[in-house]
Every structure is written in C-alpha cells, then in structure tokens.
mmCIF file of C-alpha atoms in Angstrom:
data_model
loop_
_atom_site.group_PDB
_atom_site.id
_atom_site.type_symbol
_atom_site.label_atom_id
_atom_site.label_comp_id
_atom_site.label_asym_id
_atom_site.label_seq_id
_atom_site.Cartn_x
_atom_site.Cartn_y
_atom_site.Cartn_z
ATOM 1 C CA ARG A 268 -95.473 12.542 31.510
ATOM 2 C CA VAL A 269 -98.593 11.381 30.923
ATOM 3 C CA ALA A 270 -100.350 9.395 28.472
ATOM 4 C CA ILE A 271 -104.074 9.092 27.474
ATOM 5 C CA VAL A 272 -105.926 6.222 25.728
ATOM 6 C CA GLY A 273 -108.793 7.806 23.640
ATOM 7 C CA GLY A 274 -109.587 11.156 24.728
ATOM 8 C CA GLY A 275 -110.203 12.381 21.344
ATOM 9 C CA ASN A 276 -112.482 15.383 22.636
ATOM 10 C CA GLY A 277 -109.649 17.065 23.891
ATOM 11 C CA SER A 278 -110.956 17.910 27.355
ATOM 12 C CA ILE A 279 -108.486 15.809 29.377
ATOM 13 C CA ILE A 280 -105.533 17.545 27.702
ATOM 14 C CA GLY A 281 -107.060 20.824 28.459
ATOM 15 C CA GLN A 282 -107.104 19.929 32.701
ATOM 16 C CA LEU A 283 -103.820 18.550 32.301
ATOM 17 C CA LEU A 284 -102.357 21.594 30.786
ATOM 18 C CA LYS A 285 -103.183 23.282 33.926
ATOM 19 C CA HIS A 286 -100.554 21.564 35.753
ATOM 20 C CA LYS A 287 -97.360 22.912 35.943
ATOM 21 C CA THR A 288 -95.556 19.325 36.422
ATOM 22 C CA VAL A 289 -96.988 18.227 33.031
ATOM 23 C CA GLU A 290 -94.087 18.022 30.448
ATOM 24 C CA THR A 291 -95.476 15.544 28.051
ATOM 25 C CA ILE A 292 -98.839 14.349 26.909
ATOM 26 C CA VAL A 293 -99.218 11.706 24.523
ATOM 27 C CA MET A 294 -102.674 11.240 23.328
ATOM 28 C CA ILE A 295 -103.366 7.555 21.568
ATOM 29 C CA GLU A 296 -106.636 8.129 19.570
ATOM 30 C CA LYS A 297 -107.053 5.647 16.639
ATOM 31 C CA ASP A 298 -109.989 7.707 15.165
ATOM 32 C CA ALA A 299 -108.421 10.749 13.652
ATOM 33 C CA MET A 300 -111.603 11.984 12.053
ATOM 34 C CA LEU A 301 -112.837 12.150 15.496
ATOM 35 C CA VAL A 302 -110.091 14.897 16.315
ATOM 36 C CA GLU A 303 -111.190 16.784 13.321
ATOM 37 C CA VAL A 304 -114.697 16.637 13.904
ATOM 38 C CA VAL A 305 -114.101 18.280 17.365
ATOM 39 C CA ARG A 306 -111.499 20.845 16.057
ATOM 40 C CA LYS A 307 -114.194 22.112 13.781
ATOM 41 C CA TYR A 308 -117.661 21.527 15.474
ATOM 42 C CA LEU A 309 -116.945 20.652 19.205
ATOM 43 C CA ASN A 310 -114.115 23.288 19.672
ATOM 44 C CA SER A 311 -115.134 24.398 23.172
ATOM 45 C CA SER A 312 -114.091 21.113 24.642
ATOM 46 C CA CYS A 313 -110.386 21.747 23.376
ATOM 47 C CA ASP A 314 -110.631 25.250 24.106
ATOM 48 C CA CYS A 315 -107.271 26.230 26.277
ATOM 49 C CA ARG A 316 -107.543 29.881 25.866
ATOM 50 C CA ASN A 317 -108.152 30.364 29.370
ATOM 51 C CA VAL A 318 -105.068 28.047 30.671
ATOM 52 C CA GLU A 319 -101.921 30.031 30.705
ATOM 53 C CA GLY A 320 -98.937 29.271 28.759
ATOM 54 C CA ALA A 321 -101.105 26.919 26.373
ATOM 55 C CA THR A 322 -102.198 27.117 22.625
ATOM 56 C CA PRO A 323 -105.569 28.152 21.884
ATOM 57 C CA ILE A 324 -106.726 24.709 20.634
ATOM 58 C CA CYS A 325 -105.346 21.996 23.097
ATOM 59 C CA PHE A 326 -104.280 19.916 20.388
ATOM 60 C CA ASP A 327 -101.641 22.212 19.088
ATOM 61 C CA ASP A 328 -99.970 22.745 22.398
ATOM 62 C CA PRO A 329 -96.244 21.757 21.760
ATOM 63 C CA ARG A 330 -96.307 19.699 25.095
ATOM 64 C CA VAL A 331 -98.914 17.259 23.462
ATOM 65 C CA GLU A 332 -98.437 14.199 21.054
ATOM 66 C CA THR A 333 -101.165 12.771 19.062
ATOM 67 C CA LEU A 334 -100.510 9.368 17.936
ATOM 68 C CA HIS A 335 -103.369 7.898 15.483
ATOM 69 C CA VAL A 336 -103.006 4.002 16.291
ATOM 70 C CA ASP A 337 -104.441 1.391 18.194
ATOM 71 C CA ALA A 338 -103.734 1.828 21.838
ATOM 72 C CA VAL A 339 -103.424 -1.828 22.445
ATOM 73 C CA ASP A 340 -100.986 -2.337 19.771
ATOM 74 C CA PHE A 341 -99.005 1.024 21.150
ATOM 75 C CA PHE A 342 -98.590 -0.592 24.674
ATOM 76 C CA THR A 343 -98.213 -4.386 24.104
ATOM 77 C CA GLY A 344 -95.513 -3.167 21.244
ATOM 78 C CA ASN A 345 -93.861 -0.998 23.745
ATOM 79 C CA PHE A 346 -93.821 -2.602 27.155
ATOM 80 C CA ASN A 347 -94.753 -5.922 29.041
ATOM 81 C CA LYS A 348 -95.320 -6.625 32.558
ATOM 82 C CA LYS A 349 -91.625 -6.297 33.305
ATOM 83 C CA GLY A 350 -91.398 -3.260 31.789
ATOM 84 C CA LYS A 351 -90.224 -1.163 28.783
ATOM 85 C CA LYS A 352 -89.114 -3.499 25.724
ATOM 86 C CA GLY A 353 -89.469 -0.764 23.014
ATOM 87 C CA ASP A 354 -88.192 2.868 22.772
ATOM 88 C CA VAL A 355 -90.887 4.744 24.307
ATOM 89 C CA GLU A 356 -90.035 6.288 27.575
ATOM 90 C CA LYS A 357 -92.360 5.320 30.607
ATOM 91 C CA PHE A 358 -95.367 7.306 32.096
ATOM 92 C CA ASP A 359 -96.092 8.902 35.386
ATOM 93 C CA VAL A 360 -99.759 8.801 34.676
ATOM 94 C CA VAL A 361 -102.184 6.962 32.242
ATOM 95 C CA PHE A 362 -105.534 7.928 31.517
ATOM 96 C CA VAL A 363 -107.730 5.019 30.129
ATOM 97 C CA GLY A 364 -110.926 6.477 28.537
ATOM 98 C CA VAL A 365 -114.407 5.140 29.341
ATOM 99 C CA LEU A 366 -114.290 1.537 30.083
ATOM 100 C CA ASP A 367 -117.624 -0.237 29.401
ATOM 101 C CA PRO A 368 -118.263 -2.792 32.293
ATOM 102 C CA LYS A 369 -120.852 -4.745 30.399
ATOM 103 C CA ASN A 370 -118.537 -5.455 27.596
ATOM 104 C CA SER A 371 -116.414 -8.645 28.488
ATOM 105 C CA ASP A 372 -114.761 -8.453 24.812
ATOM 106 C CA ASP A 373 -113.286 -4.934 25.027
ATOM 107 C CA PRO A 374 -109.613 -5.348 24.546
ATOM 108 C CA LEU A 375 -108.781 -2.892 27.126
ATOM 109 C CA TYR A 376 -110.105 -5.344 29.513
ATOM 110 C CA GLY A 377 -107.302 -7.916 28.396
ATOM 111 C CA LYS A 378 -104.516 -8.898 30.754
ATOM 112 C CA GLU A 379 -101.820 -8.600 28.134
ATOM 113 C CA PHE A 380 -103.007 -4.789 27.436
ATOM 114 C CA LEU A 381 -103.139 -4.111 31.464
ATOM 115 C CA ASP A 382 -100.043 -5.626 32.204
ATOM 116 C CA ALA A 383 -98.394 -3.512 29.197
ATOM 117 C CA VAL A 384 -100.256 -0.454 30.651
ATOM 118 C CA ILE A 385 -98.686 -1.241 34.228
ATOM 119 C CA GLY A 386 -95.202 -1.939 32.731
ATOM 120 C CA SER A 387 -95.169 1.328 31.424
ATOM 121 C CA LEU A 388 -95.621 2.983 34.695
ATOM 122 C CA THR A 389 -92.563 4.480 36.502
ATOM 123 C CA GLU A 390 -91.644 3.884 39.938
ATOM 124 C CA HIS A 391 -94.617 5.808 41.434
ATOM 125 C CA GLY A 392 -96.973 5.797 38.408
ATOM 126 C CA LEU A 393 -100.611 5.216 38.302
ATOM 127 C CA ILE A 394 -103.461 4.532 36.107
ATOM 128 C CA SER A 395 -106.698 6.026 35.976
ATOM 129 C CA ALA A 396 -109.898 4.926 34.412
ATOM 130 C CA GLN A 397 -113.703 5.441 34.369
ATOM 131 C CA VAL A 398 -115.434 2.320 34.881
ATOM 132 C CA GLY A 399 -118.986 2.743 34.560
ATOM 133 C CA ALA A 400 -121.974 3.781 36.400
ATOM 134 C CA ALA A 401 -121.934 4.011 40.216
ATOM 135 C CA PRO A 402 -123.058 0.615 41.821
ATOM 136 C CA MET A 403 -126.459 1.212 43.983
ATOM 137 C CA ILE A 404 -126.297 -0.602 47.704
ATOM 138 C CA ARG A 405 -128.470 -3.256 46.790
ATOM 139 C CA ASP A 406 -126.584 -4.092 43.444
ATOM 140 C CA PRO A 407 -125.349 -7.936 43.057
ATOM 141 C CA PRO A 408 -121.668 -8.341 42.891
ATOM 142 C CA ASP A 409 -119.756 -7.637 39.919
ATOM 143 C CA HIS A 410 -119.008 -11.292 39.098
ATOM 144 C CA ARG A 411 -122.812 -12.344 39.021
ATOM 145 C CA SER A 412 -124.220 -9.301 37.120
ATOM 146 C CA ILE A 413 -123.601 -7.653 33.638
ATOM 147 C CA ASN A 414 -120.669 -5.994 35.081
ATOM 148 C CA ILE A 415 -118.307 -9.154 35.187
ATOM 149 C CA ALA A 416 -115.974 -7.432 32.872
ATOM 150 C CA ARG A 417 -115.333 -4.978 35.551
ATOM 151 C CA ASP A 418 -115.042 -7.690 38.223
ATOM 152 C CA GLY A 419 -111.868 -9.257 36.440
ATOM 153 C CA LEU A 420 -110.417 -6.065 35.767
ATOM 154 C CA PHE A 421 -110.287 -5.128 39.638
ATOM 155 C CA ARG A 422 -109.244 -8.799 40.536
ATOM 156 C CA HIS A 423 -106.127 -8.733 37.992
ATOM 157 C CA LEU A 424 -105.264 -5.124 38.818
ATOM 158 C CA GLU A 425 -105.297 -6.292 42.521
ATOM 159 C CA THR A 426 -102.465 -8.643 41.823
ATOM 160 C CA ARG A 427 -100.217 -6.195 39.930
ATOM 161 C CA LEU A 428 -100.488 -2.966 41.883
ATOM 162 C CA LYS A 429 -99.747 -1.826 45.354
ATOM 163 C CA THR A 430 -102.593 0.809 45.831
ATOM 164 C CA MET A 431 -106.225 0.509 44.503
ATOM 165 C CA LEU A 432 -108.623 3.283 45.143
ATOM 166 C CA VAL A 433 -112.362 4.098 43.850
ATOM 167 C CA TYR A 434 -114.317 6.952 43.941
ATOM 168 C CA GLU A 435 -117.469 8.264 42.554
ATOM 169 C CA GLU A 436 -118.403 11.639 41.093
ATOM 170 C CA SER A 437 -121.750 13.133 39.784
ATOM 171 C CA ARG A 438 -120.644 16.196 37.922
ATOM 172 C CA ALA A 439 -118.483 14.429 35.036
ATOM 173 C CA GLY A 440 -121.309 14.956 32.164
ATOM 174 C CA TRP A 441 -123.403 11.819 32.570
ATOM 175 C CA ALA A 442 -126.842 11.668 33.447
ATOM 176 C CA ASP A 443 -125.821 9.478 36.745
ATOM 177 C CA ALA A 444 -122.836 9.287 38.811
ATOM 178 C CA ARG A 445 -119.802 7.511 37.462
ATOM 179 C CA SER A 446 -117.056 5.449 39.136
ATOM 180 C CA PHE A 447 -113.421 6.062 38.652
ATOM 181 C CA LEU A 448 -110.573 3.726 39.510
ATOM 182 C CA ILE A 449 -106.950 4.886 40.820
ATOM 183 C CA GLY A 450 -104.537 2.128 40.602
ATOM 184 C CA CYS A 451 -100.949 3.051 41.920
ATOM 185 C CA VAL A 452 -97.437 1.073 41.552
ATOM 186 C CA SER A 453 -96.472 1.974 45.072
ATOM 187 C CA LYS A 454 -98.058 2.708 48.315
ATOM 188 C CA ALA A 455 -96.804 6.364 48.404
ATOM 189 C CA CYS A 456 -99.959 7.836 46.485
ATOM 190 C CA ARG A 457 -102.083 7.136 49.680
ATOM 191 C CA ASN A 458 -100.343 10.136 51.188
ATOM 192 C CA HIS A 459 -101.638 12.296 48.763
ATOM 193 C CA TRP A 460 -104.968 10.810 48.330
ATOM 194 C CA TYR A 461 -105.756 10.967 52.072
ATOM 195 C CA ALA A 462 -104.106 14.239 52.708
ATOM 196 C CA LYS A 463 -105.915 17.053 54.830
ATOM 197 C CA SER A 464 -108.265 19.389 52.695
ATOM 198 C CA ASP A 465 -105.543 22.342 53.556
ATOM 199 C CA VAL A 466 -102.771 20.446 52.241
ATOM 200 C CA VAL A 467 -104.418 19.596 48.849
ATOM 201 C CA ASP A 468 -105.364 23.294 48.744
ATOM 202 C CA ALA A 469 -101.763 24.638 48.995
ATOM 203 C CA GLU A 470 -100.425 21.824 46.470
ATOM 204 C CA ILE A 471 -103.073 23.072 43.881
ATOM 205 C CA ASN A 472 -102.098 26.504 44.636
ATOM 206 C CA LYS A 473 -98.373 25.600 44.100
ATOM 207 C CA ARG A 474 -98.802 23.627 40.763
ATOM 208 C CA ILE A 475 -101.425 25.199 38.982
ATOM 209 C CA VAL A 476 -101.190 27.672 36.186
ATOM 210 C CA ASN A 477 -103.172 31.222 36.308
ATOM 211 C CA PHE A 478 -106.510 31.263 34.937
ATOM 212 C CA VAL A 479 -106.642 33.659 31.871
ATOM 213 C CA VAL A 480 -110.053 35.238 31.388
ATOM 214 C CA VAL A 481 -111.108 35.401 27.871
ATOM 215 C CA VAL A 482 -113.354 38.215 27.054
ATOM 216 C CA ASP A 483 -114.946 37.003 23.871
ATOM 217 C CA ALA A 484 -115.466 33.222 24.882
ATOM 218 C CA ASP A 485 -119.108 32.139 24.857
ATOM 219 C CA ASP A 486 -118.094 29.677 27.781
ATOM 220 C CA ILE A 487 -115.865 30.958 30.617
ATOM 221 C CA ASP A 488 -115.324 28.133 33.458
ATOM 222 C CA GLY A 489 -115.158 30.702 36.343
ATOM 223 C CA ASP A 490 -112.782 32.826 38.305
ATOM 224 C CA THR A 491 -110.028 29.798 39.202
ATOM 225 C CA SER A 492 -108.588 26.827 37.049
ATOM 226 C CA PHE A 493 -110.570 24.173 38.887
ATOM 227 C CA VAL A 494 -114.185 24.452 38.867
ATOM 228 C CA HIS A 495 -115.478 21.357 40.799
ATOM 229 C CA PHE A 496 -112.352 20.321 42.511
ATOM 230 C CA ASP A 497 -110.152 21.478 45.658
ATOM 231 C CA GLY A 498 -109.132 20.081 48.977
ATOM 232 C CA GLY A 499 -112.621 19.641 50.315
ATOM 233 C CA THR A 500 -113.603 17.576 47.078
ATOM 234 C CA GLN A 501 -110.652 15.231 47.552
ATOM 235 C CA ARG A 502 -111.054 14.745 51.255
ATOM 236 C CA GLY A 503 -114.421 13.285 50.298
ATOM 237 C CA TYR A 504 -112.930 10.964 47.597
ATOM 238 C CA GLY A 505 -111.151 9.599 50.565
ATOM 239 C CA PHE A 506 -114.147 8.134 51.848
ATOM 240 C CA ILE A 507 -115.055 4.726 50.223
ATOM 241 C CA PRO A 508 -118.767 4.843 48.922
ATOM 242 C CA ARG A 509 -120.679 2.131 51.040
ATOM 243 C CA ALA A 510 -122.116 0.547 47.805
ATOM 244 C CA TRP A 511 -118.441 -0.356 46.626
ATOM 245 C CA GLU A 512 -117.656 -1.711 50.033
ATOM 246 C CA ASN A 513 -120.613 -3.724 49.745
ATOM 247 C CA MET A 514 -119.746 -4.871 46.119
ATOM 248 C CA TYR A 515 -116.305 -5.935 47.413
ATOM 249 C CA CYS A 516 -117.702 -7.883 50.380
ATOM 250 C CA ARG A 517 -120.169 -10.069 48.304
ATOM 251 C CA ARG A 518 -117.267 -11.606 46.423
ATOM 252 C CA GLU A 519 -116.819 -15.300 46.979
ATOM 253 C CA PRO A 520 -115.011 -16.356 49.036
ATOM 254 C CA GLU A 521 -115.539 -13.302 51.371
ATOM 255 C CA PRO A 522 -112.543 -11.436 51.688
ATOM 256 C CA GLU A 523 -111.040 -11.877 55.396
ATOM 257 C CA GLU A 524 -111.361 -7.976 56.247
ATOM 258 C CA CYS A 525 -115.010 -7.989 55.315
ATOM 259 C CA LYS A 526 -115.470 -10.463 58.313
ATOM 260 C CA TYR A 527 -115.087 -7.579 60.747
ATOM 261 C CA ARG A 528 -117.736 -5.235 59.395
ATOM 262 C CA GLN A 529 -120.216 -6.220 62.133
ATOM 263 C CA LEU A 530 -119.572 -7.593 65.701
ATOM 264 C CA ASP A 531 -119.053 -11.218 66.243
ATOM 265 C CA LEU A 532 -120.985 -11.859 69.634
ATOM 266 C CA ASP A 533 -118.654 -14.772 70.081
ATOM 267 C CA LYS A 534 -115.625 -12.433 70.288
ATOM 268 C CA GLU A 535 -114.181 -10.648 73.207
ATOM 269 C CA VAL A 536 -114.690 -6.930 73.121
ATOM 270 C CA VAL A 537 -111.707 -5.083 75.137
ATOM 271 C CA ASN A 538 -112.542 -1.429 75.972
ATOM 272 C CA TRP A 539 -110.608 1.299 77.032
ATOM 273 C CA GLU A 540 -111.141 1.013 80.598
ATOM 274 C CA THR A 541 -110.423 -3.191 80.840
ATOM 275 C CA GLY A 542 -107.432 -3.167 78.613
ATOM 276 C CA PHE A 543 -105.513 0.154 77.692
ATOM 277 C CA GLU A 544 -103.575 2.872 79.486
ATOM 278 C CA VAL A 545 -101.304 5.819 78.625
ATOM 279 C CA ARG A 546 -97.739 5.881 79.461
ATOM 280 C CA ARG A 547 -95.151 8.576 79.086
ATOM 281 C CA ASP A 548 -91.636 8.199 78.219
ATOM 282 C CA THR A 549 -88.469 10.187 79.329
ATOM 283 C CA ASP A 550 -89.227 13.086 76.840
ATOM 284 C CA SER A 551 -92.773 13.216 77.973
ATOM 285 C CA GLN A 552 -94.255 11.504 74.788
ATOM 286 C CA ALA A 553 -97.465 9.751 75.441
ATOM 287 C CA SER A 554 -98.101 6.347 74.140
ATOM 288 C CA VAL A 555 -101.151 3.859 74.313
ATOM 289 C CA TYR A 556 -100.191 0.334 75.986
ATOM 290 C CA SER A 557 -102.446 -2.431 76.695
ATOM 291 C CA THR A 558 -102.417 -3.636 80.441
ATOM 292 C CA ARG A 559 -103.234 -7.581 79.644
ATOM 293 C CA ASP A 560 -103.211 -10.035 76.694
ATOM 294 C CA MET A 561 -105.799 -10.098 74.292
ATOM 295 C CA ARG A 562 -106.789 -13.190 72.288
ATOM 296 C CA LYS A 563 -106.455 -12.913 68.315
ATOM 297 C CA GLY A 564 -109.556 -11.680 66.782
ATOM 298 C CA SER A 565 -110.732 -9.732 69.559
ATOM 299 C CA TYR A 566 -112.347 -6.324 69.136
ATOM 300 C CA VAL A 567 -110.844 -3.239 70.299
ATOM 301 C CA MET A 568 -112.290 -0.411 71.822
ATOM 302 C CA THR A 569 -115.675 -0.816 69.631
ATOM 303 C CA GLU A 570 -117.704 1.569 71.776
ATOM 304 C CA GLU A 571 -115.447 4.312 71.575
ATOM 305 C CA PHE A 572 -114.465 4.181 67.866
ATOM 306 C CA THR A 573 -118.122 3.835 66.820
ATOM 307 C CA THR A 574 -119.257 6.961 68.871
ATOM 308 C CA ILE A 575 -116.847 9.163 67.259
ATOM 309 C CA LEU A 576 -118.098 11.861 64.593
ATOM 310 C CA LEU A 577 -116.010 14.043 62.873
ATOM 311 C CA VAL A 578 -117.167 17.466 61.911
ATOM 312 C CA THR A 579 -114.804 19.976 60.404
ATOM 313 C CA ALA A 580 -115.069 23.582 60.552
ATOM 314 C CA ASP A 581 -115.950 23.998 57.152
ATOM 315 C CA VAL A 582 -118.352 20.913 57.392
ATOM 316 C CA HIS A 583 -120.119 23.063 60.356
ATOM 317 C CA LYS A 584 -120.252 25.952 58.706
ATOM 318 C CA ASN A 585 -121.862 24.626 55.423
ATOM 319 C CA LEU A 586 -124.472 22.624 57.671
ATOM 320 C CA ALA A 587 -125.363 26.213 59.357
ATOM 321 C CA ASN A 588 -125.660 28.048 56.179
ATOM 322 C CA GLY A 589 -127.165 25.639 53.901
ATOM 323 C CA THR A 590 -129.291 23.360 56.050
ATOM 324 C CA PRO A 591 -133.069 23.965 56.435
ATOM 325 C CA SER A 592 -134.013 25.000 59.746
ATOM 326 C CA SER A 593 -135.402 22.331 61.660
ATOM 327 C CA GLU A 594 -135.190 21.030 65.276
ATOM 328 C CA ILE A 595 -132.816 18.427 64.556
ATOM 329 C CA ALA A 596 -130.505 20.346 62.685
ATOM 330 C CA LYS A 597 -130.673 22.834 65.203
ATOM 331 C CA ASP A 598 -130.039 20.458 68.126
ATOM 332 C CA PHE A 599 -127.081 18.522 66.055
ATOM 333 C CA LEU A 600 -125.501 22.312 65.546
ATOM 334 C CA GLU A 601 -125.660 23.138 69.042
ATOM 335 C CA TYR A 602 -124.299 19.828 70.123
ATOM 336 C CA THR A 603 -121.330 20.238 67.712
ATOM 337 C CA ASP A 604 -120.876 23.688 69.079
ATOM 338 C CA LYS A 605 -119.625 22.279 72.288
ATOM 339 C CA TYR A 606 -116.754 20.639 70.864
#
C-alpha cells in the first residue's frame, strides 16, 4: 500500500505498477487540472501500455486512487505522531514529491505534517523524498546556507526514524544530480539497502512484472522493466557521497562519530600483530580475539583497513572494457588480476 504526495504527471505510478507487490496506490494531488493536462498533452509520462496487467493510462488502473485534496490536510486529518486516528489504513511506503530545500515556508517541511506521515507508516514502512540538488564537497552546511529547511527536515526525522539513508542520482530528469532521502521506521530496511548486487537482481526478477512491447509506441523504454536500475546501481547507492558526509560532519556541535574521520595522533593505534589473534572453537569456527586490554578511543587495525580495496568481478570487467588505454589503467588491472 503506497501513497504519493504530488506526482500529478503519473510517472511514479507507472514505476510502482511494475511491482507485483503493490496492491494499492493513493495519489494525493491537489491540482486536478494538472492531471487532466497530463492526460491530454503529456500522456507519455502516464503511459502504462508496456506494463503487464496495467491499464493503458496509469491513472485509470483499478489499483490507483486519486484524491484531489491538500496533502497536509489529508495526513494530519487521518494520522498523528502516535499513528492512525481516522478511517484511512496505514501505508507501507509514502513518496513525497520534490521538496524545495530553499523554501522554509513549505508546509511539507512542517513538523505536524512530517509526524503525521511517519504515523501513517506500517511497522516496516518507509518515506522517500527528493530533497534538492546534490551538494558539492565544499558547500557550507545546510544550517548556514539557503538550504536551512533541509537541515531542519533531517534533524526532525532523525528523532523519529530508526534509519536514514541518502543517495544521489543524475538520471532523474534534472540538469544536475539530485539527492534523495529514504527514511525507515525500523532498522530492517538496511538489510535490503546494503544487499549484494546479485541478491537485488534476484529480487527484481521475482517481483517485477513482464515488459510488454508496444509496437506503435513513439517511445519504448527498452527490453526490460527497469532501464536505469539493477543490483549494481543499488550497490552504488549504498556508498554515501563524500559531500553528504562532509555536510553532516559540519554540523554544530560536531557529531561524535565524525571525530574518527581522521587519526588523532594522541590516540593509540593497535594493529593486528600487536593486539589480535585467531582462535578456533571445538567446531573449528574461527574468531578474532584481542590479546590485551585497549584504552577507550584507540584505533583498531587502521593500516589494514585503509589498504583494503574491493574490486568486484563486474567492476573489473567494466574497467577493462570501458577505460581508455593508459599505463596507469593497465598496471592497475594487472595488479587486481593477481587477487
């Protein structure tokens, strides 16, 4: 069960209908004229002819319910921070359309609305939102920039949600890369977010409907239901962009975990040879144990971890096939071939 705040062009609906697991989509779009304009003049964005089991126009699918009401009124009238207070059933996913990080007066940034959205989520529900242009590595922190509304959004959601995930995407239709937020009621969504690429590919194959080729269509997405997403793409989303890490660590006061981004020369460094050993139990299961006491705040195996480089078989293949020939690239590929 999914809710969409905005989404009057129908494109999100079209993507959701590709999932066999989606039973109900509630689109809350205040502007009824926008939907009619899309139907008449921009129907390629609401064209579901290539989605097996869907109606030709995404809006007309029986799984879709369109409400031309104010989204803030809808959520605050049916939910609060404690959960359901009206007759509307809870949602597994809530998509919030474009949030302008420069507009502090946007009611979608209001705490009452955000609390109501979180209250509308099921036990393992999540909220997804587009939160503006991707930051650059030298940008000031949001609380000292024109994006102060985004800072307030993140700080409030952090107090209400168990998991906060941020990723960037440059193929979302804008001129520059955009940032997206995933917020989860529970920690369980991390298992899916950080899953291996082959696991994600298997899940996609299991839950996505078949692609239907439309012979007379002016624009066909391709030979698969997803054009820009697969297990490798999701794997990349799992690595938080450095610019977002910098933004987070420039908060005031500095978050505790950010103090460990670089070595404090006054702290002890405990490497493998001086502090650890491998022991096997009666079932021959190996475990790592410390061989001595360590002071709180010490660094553990910094040299070992900073020299680890993970290159998957797919990445190695892409580098070999797509990297311009150079001595540096050649040496790197020869080096990774050894391992």
